[in-house]
CSV table of C-alpha atoms in Angstrom, one decimal:
chain,number,residue,atom,x,y,z
A,1197,UNK,CA,-19.5,71.4,-58.8
A,1198,UNK,CA,-22.4,69.4,-58.5
A,1199,UNK,CA,-23.7,68.5,-61.9
A,1200,UNK,CA,-27.8,68.1,-62.2
A,1201,UNK,CA,-30.0,67.1,-64.6
A,1202,UNK,CA,-34.0,67.3,-64.1
A,1203,UNK,CA,-36.2,65.0,-65.8
A,1204,UNK,CA,-39.6,66.6,-65.4
A,1205,UNK,CA,-42.8,66.9,-68.0
A,1206,UNK,CA,-44.2,69.8,-67.1
A,1207,UNK,CA,-42.5,72.7,-68.3
A,1208,UNK,CA,-43.0,75.8,-66.0
A,1209,UNK,CA,-42.0,73.6,-63.1
A,1210,UNK,CA,-38.9,72.4,-65.0
A,1211,UNK,CA,-38.0,75.5,-66.0
A,1212,UNK,CA,-38.1,76.9,-62.8
A,1213,UNK,CA,-36.1,74.2,-60.7
A,1214,UNK,CA,-33.3,74.9,-63.5
A,1215,UNK,CA,-33.2,78.5,-62.5
A,1216,UNK,CA,-33.2,78.0,-59.2
A,1217,UNK,CA,-30.7,75.4,-58.5
A,1218,UNK,CA,-28.2,77.4,-60.7
A,1219,UNK,CA,-28.6,80.1,-58.4
A,1220,UNK,CA,-26.3,77.7,-55.9
A,1221,UNK,CA,-22.4,78.3,-56.3
A,1222,UNK,CA,-21.8,74.7,-55.9
A,1223,UNK,CA,-24.1,73.4,-58.8
A,1224,UNK,CA,-24.7,73.6,-62.4
A,1225,UNK,CA,-27.6,72.0,-64.7
A,1226,UNK,CA,-26.3,70.2,-67.1
A,1227,UNK,CA,-29.5,69.2,-68.8
A,1228,UNK,CA,-33.6,69.6,-68.8
A,1229,UNK,CA,-35.6,66.9,-70.1
A,1230,UNK,CA,-38.9,66.2,-70.8
A,1231,UNK,CA,-39.3,62.8,-71.1
A,1232,UNK,CA,-36.9,59.3,-69.6
A,1233,UNK,CA,-35.6,58.8,-73.3
A,1234,UNK,CA,-34.1,61.9,-73.4
A,1235,UNK,CA,-33.2,61.7,-69.8
A,1236,UNK,CA,-31.4,58.0,-70.7
A,1237,UNK,CA,-29.6,60.0,-73.1
A,1238,UNK,CA,-27.9,62.4,-71.2
A,1239,UNK,CA,-27.3,60.2,-68.3
A,1240,UNK,CA,-25.1,57.9,-70.9
A,1241,UNK,CA,-23.4,61.2,-72.2
A,1242,UNK,CA,-23.2,63.3,-69.4
A,1243,UNK,CA,-22.9,61.6,-66.6
A,1244,UNK,CA,-24.4,64.0,-64.1
A,1245,UNK,CA,-24.0,63.6,-60.4
A,1246,UNK,CA,-27.7,63.6,-59.6
A,1247,UNK,CA,-30.5,62.8,-61.5
A,1248,UNK,CA,-33.9,64.7,-60.3
A,1249,UNK,CA,-36.6,62.1,-61.8
A,1250,UNK,CA,-40.4,62.9,-61.7
A,1251,UNK,CA,-41.8,59.6,-60.7
A,1252,UNK,CA,-44.4,59.9,-63.8
A,1253,UNK,CA,-42.6,61.5,-66.8
A,1254,UNK,CA,-43.6,60.2,-70.3
A,1255,UNK,CA,-42.0,57.2,-72.5
A,1256,UNK,CA,-40.0,55.6,-69.9
A,1257,UNK,CA,-41.2,56.5,-66.0
A,1258,UNK,CA,-38.9,58.0,-63.4
A,1259,UNK,CA,-39.2,54.4,-61.7
A,1260,UNK,CA,-38.0,52.6,-64.9
A,1261,UNK,CA,-35.5,55.1,-65.0
A,1262,UNK,CA,-33.9,54.3,-61.7
A,1263,UNK,CA,-34.1,50.8,-62.2
A,1264,UNK,CA,-32.4,51.1,-65.4
A,1265,UNK,CA,-29.5,53.7,-63.8
A,1266,UNK,CA,-29.0,50.5,-60.9
A,1267,UNK,CA,-28.8,47.9,-63.6
A,1268,UNK,CA,-26.5,49.6,-65.9
A,1269,UNK,CA,-24.3,50.6,-62.3
A,1270,UNK,CA,-24.4,54.3,-63.7
A,1271,UNK,CA,-22.8,56.5,-60.8
A,1272,UNK,CA,-25.5,59.3,-60.6
A,1273,UNK,CA,-27.5,59.7,-57.3
A,1274,UNK,CA,-30.9,59.4,-57.8
A,1275,UNK,CA,-33.9,62.2,-56.5
A,1276,UNK,CA,-37.4,60.8,-57.4
A,1277,UNK,CA,-40.2,63.9,-57.3
A,1278,UNK,CA,-43.7,63.3,-56.9
A,1279,UNK,CA,-46.9,64.8,-56.6
A,1280,UNK,CA,-48.7,62.1,-54.9
A,1281,UNK,CA,-47.7,60.1,-51.9
A,1282,UNK,CA,-48.2,56.6,-52.9
A,1283,UNK,CA,-47.4,53.9,-50.7
A,1284,UNK,CA,-46.4,51.7,-54.0
A,1285,UNK,CA,-44.3,54.0,-55.6
A,1286,UNK,CA,-42.2,55.1,-52.5
A,1287,UNK,CA,-41.9,51.3,-51.7
A,1288,UNK,CA,-40.3,50.4,-55.6
A,1289,UNK,CA,-38.1,53.4,-55.0
A,1290,UNK,CA,-37.1,52.0,-51.6
A,1291,UNK,CA,-36.2,48.8,-53.0
A,1292,UNK,CA,-34.2,50.2,-55.8
A,1293,UNK,CA,-32.1,51.9,-52.8
A,1294,UNK,CA,-32.8,55.6,-54.6
A,1295,UNK,CA,-31.0,58.3,-52.5
A,1296,UNK,CA,-33.6,60.5,-52.2
A,1297,UNK,CA,-37.7,60.5,-52.8
A,1298,UNK,CA,-39.4,63.9,-52.3
A,1299,UNK,CA,-43.0,65.8,-52.6
A,1300,UNK,CA,-43.1,68.6,-55.1
A,1301,UNK,CA,-44.5,71.1,-53.1
A,1302,UNK,CA,-41.5,70.5,-50.5
A,1303,UNK,CA,-39.7,74.1,-50.5
A,1304,UNK,CA,-36.8,74.6,-52.8
A,1305,UNK,CA,-34.4,75.0,-50.1
A,1306,UNK,CA,-35.5,71.3,-49.0
A,1307,UNK,CA,-34.2,70.2,-52.9
A,1308,UNK,CA,-31.2,71.9,-52.4
A,1309,UNK,CA,-30.4,70.7,-49.2
A,1310,UNK,CA,-31.3,67.1,-50.3
A,1311,UNK,CA,-29.1,67.4,-53.3
A,1312,UNK,CA,-25.9,68.1,-51.5
A,1313,UNK,CA,-27.0,65.4,-48.6
A,1314,UNK,CA,-27.5,62.6,-51.4
A,1315,UNK,CA,-23.8,63.6,-53.0
A,1316,UNK,CA,-22.5,63.0,-49.3
A,1317,UNK,CA,-23.8,59.7,-49.1
A,1318,UNK,CA,-27.2,60.2,-47.2
A,1319,UNK,CA,-30.4,59.6,-48.0
A,1320,UNK,CA,-33.4,61.9,-48.1
A,1321,UNK,CA,-37.0,61.5,-48.1
A,1322,UNK,CA,-40.0,63.5,-47.3
A,1323,UNK,CA,-41.7,63.3,-43.8
A,1324,UNK,CA,-45.1,63.3,-45.4
A,1325,UNK,CA,-44.1,60.1,-47.9
A,1326,UNK,CA,-42.1,58.3,-45.0
A,1327,UNK,CA,-45.4,58.3,-43.0
A,1328,UNK,CA,-47.2,56.4,-46.2
A,1329,UNK,CA,-45.1,53.5,-45.7
A,1330,UNK,CA,-47.2,52.7,-42.8
A,1331,UNK,CA,-50.3,52.4,-44.5
A,1332,UNK,CA,-49.2,50.3,-47.4
A,1333,UNK,CA,-51.4,47.4,-48.5
A,1334,UNK,CA,-50.8,43.8,-48.8
A,1335,UNK,CA,-50.9,42.6,-52.4
A,1336,UNK,CA,-54.1,40.6,-52.7
A,1337,UNK,CA,-52.8,38.8,-55.9
A,1338,UNK,CA,-50.9,35.1,-55.6
A,1339,UNK,CA,-47.1,35.2,-56.7
A,1340,UNK,CA,-48.2,33.4,-59.9
A,1341,UNK,CA,-51.3,36.4,-60.6
A,1342,UNK,CA,-48.4,39.3,-59.8
A,1343,UNK,CA,-46.0,37.1,-62.5
A,1344,UNK,CA,-48.6,37.0,-65.4
A,1345,UNK,CA,-49.8,40.7,-64.5
A,1346,UNK,CA,-46.1,42.0,-65.0
A,1347,UNK,CA,-45.6,40.0,-68.0
A,1348,UNK,CA,-49.0,42.0,-69.4
A,1349,UNK,CA,-47.3,45.1,-68.2
A,1350,UNK,CA,-44.1,44.1,-70.3
A,1351,UNK,CA,-46.4,44.0,-73.3
A,1352,UNK,CA,-46.6,40.1,-73.9
A,1353,UNK,CA,-49.7,38.4,-75.4
A,1354,UNK,CA,-51.6,35.9,-73.7
A,1355,UNK,CA,-49.4,33.1,-76.3
A,1356,UNK,CA,-46.1,34.7,-75.3
A,1357,UNK,CA,-47.1,34.3,-71.3
A,1358,UNK,CA,-48.0,30.7,-72.2
A,1359,UNK,CA,-45.1,30.2,-73.9
A,1360,UNK,CA,-43.0,31.7,-71.1
A,1361,UNK,CA,-44.8,30.5,-68.2
A,1362,UNK,CA,-45.6,26.8,-69.7
A,1363,UNK,CA,-49.3,27.3,-69.2
A,1364,UNK,CA,-52.3,27.0,-71.2
A,1365,UNK,CA,-54.4,29.8,-72.4
A,1366,UNK,CA,-57.2,28.7,-70.6
A,1367,UNK,CA,-55.4,28.8,-67.4
A,1368,UNK,CA,-53.7,32.3,-68.1
A,1369,UNK,CA,-57.2,33.7,-69.1
A,1370,UNK,CA,-58.0,32.9,-65.1
A,1371,UNK,CA,-55.3,33.8,-63.7
A,1372,UNK,CA,-56.2,37.2,-65.5
A,1373,UNK,CA,-59.7,37.0,-64.9
A,1374,UNK,CA,-58.7,36.4,-60.9
A,1375,UNK,CA,-56.5,39.4,-60.9
A,1376,UNK,CA,-59.0,41.8,-62.6
A,1377,UNK,CA,-61.8,41.0,-60.0
A,1378,UNK,CA,-59.2,40.9,-56.8
A,1379,UNK,CA,-58.2,44.6,-58.2
A,1380,UNK,CA,-61.6,45.7,-59.0
A,1381,UNK,CA,-60.5,46.4,-62.5
A,1382,UNK,CA,-62.4,47.1,-65.7
A,1383,UNK,CA,-59.7,45.9,-68.0
A,1384,UNK,CA,-56.0,44.2,-68.1
A,1385,UNK,CA,-54.7,47.4,-68.7
A,1386,UNK,CA,-56.8,49.2,-65.7
A,1387,UNK,CA,-55.1,46.3,-63.5
A,1388,UNK,CA,-51.7,46.7,-64.7
A,1389,UNK,CA,-52.3,50.8,-63.8
A,1390,UNK,CA,-53.5,50.0,-60.7
A,1391,UNK,CA,-50.9,47.0,-59.4
A,1392,UNK,CA,-48.2,49.2,-60.5
A,1393,UNK,CA,-49.3,52.3,-58.7
A,1394,UNK,CA,-49.3,50.0,-55.5
A,1395,UNK,CA,-45.7,48.7,-56.6
A,1396,UNK,CA,-46.7,45.2,-56.7
A,1397,UNK,CA,-45.5,44.5,-60.3
């Protein structure tokens, strides 16, 4: 029996997926949750075979959860699902070596087939998503600018970034000003959002 966990914040979709998976004689849904924190609790406690993760679930995102799963060497196979074909998200998922990456508008049979394939050691990527890899944009930020923005994403203040990287306040501000300009952002937070979506941080 393939034990599945679903992490999806849209209640109707989550319930529909669960009901359809439960129709399969070789699968059971251990849990269906609405955010990344609850998903992690299930992963640690129940040890599911396959985790279906919406890439944009709240609290802890699907990608962050996949990273945590890999870092702690959990045994579950990861199937990411998304509404949008964003090259950055796909690249990050590939870098994390997730087993599957699917668009939500795929037929349910495709998802069921993907669950069985990843259990058997295969990788599955929606055809439309695979095509986006060839449209990947180049990161316009320098390595140092990327590092500074990554620390902003982690929630560090300017002073903490200065201490971490042994830089002056003026230098950190200059890096962030350059980042905001290069990404055509209006704020640090928007720059973080843009860079995250493109898989640069």
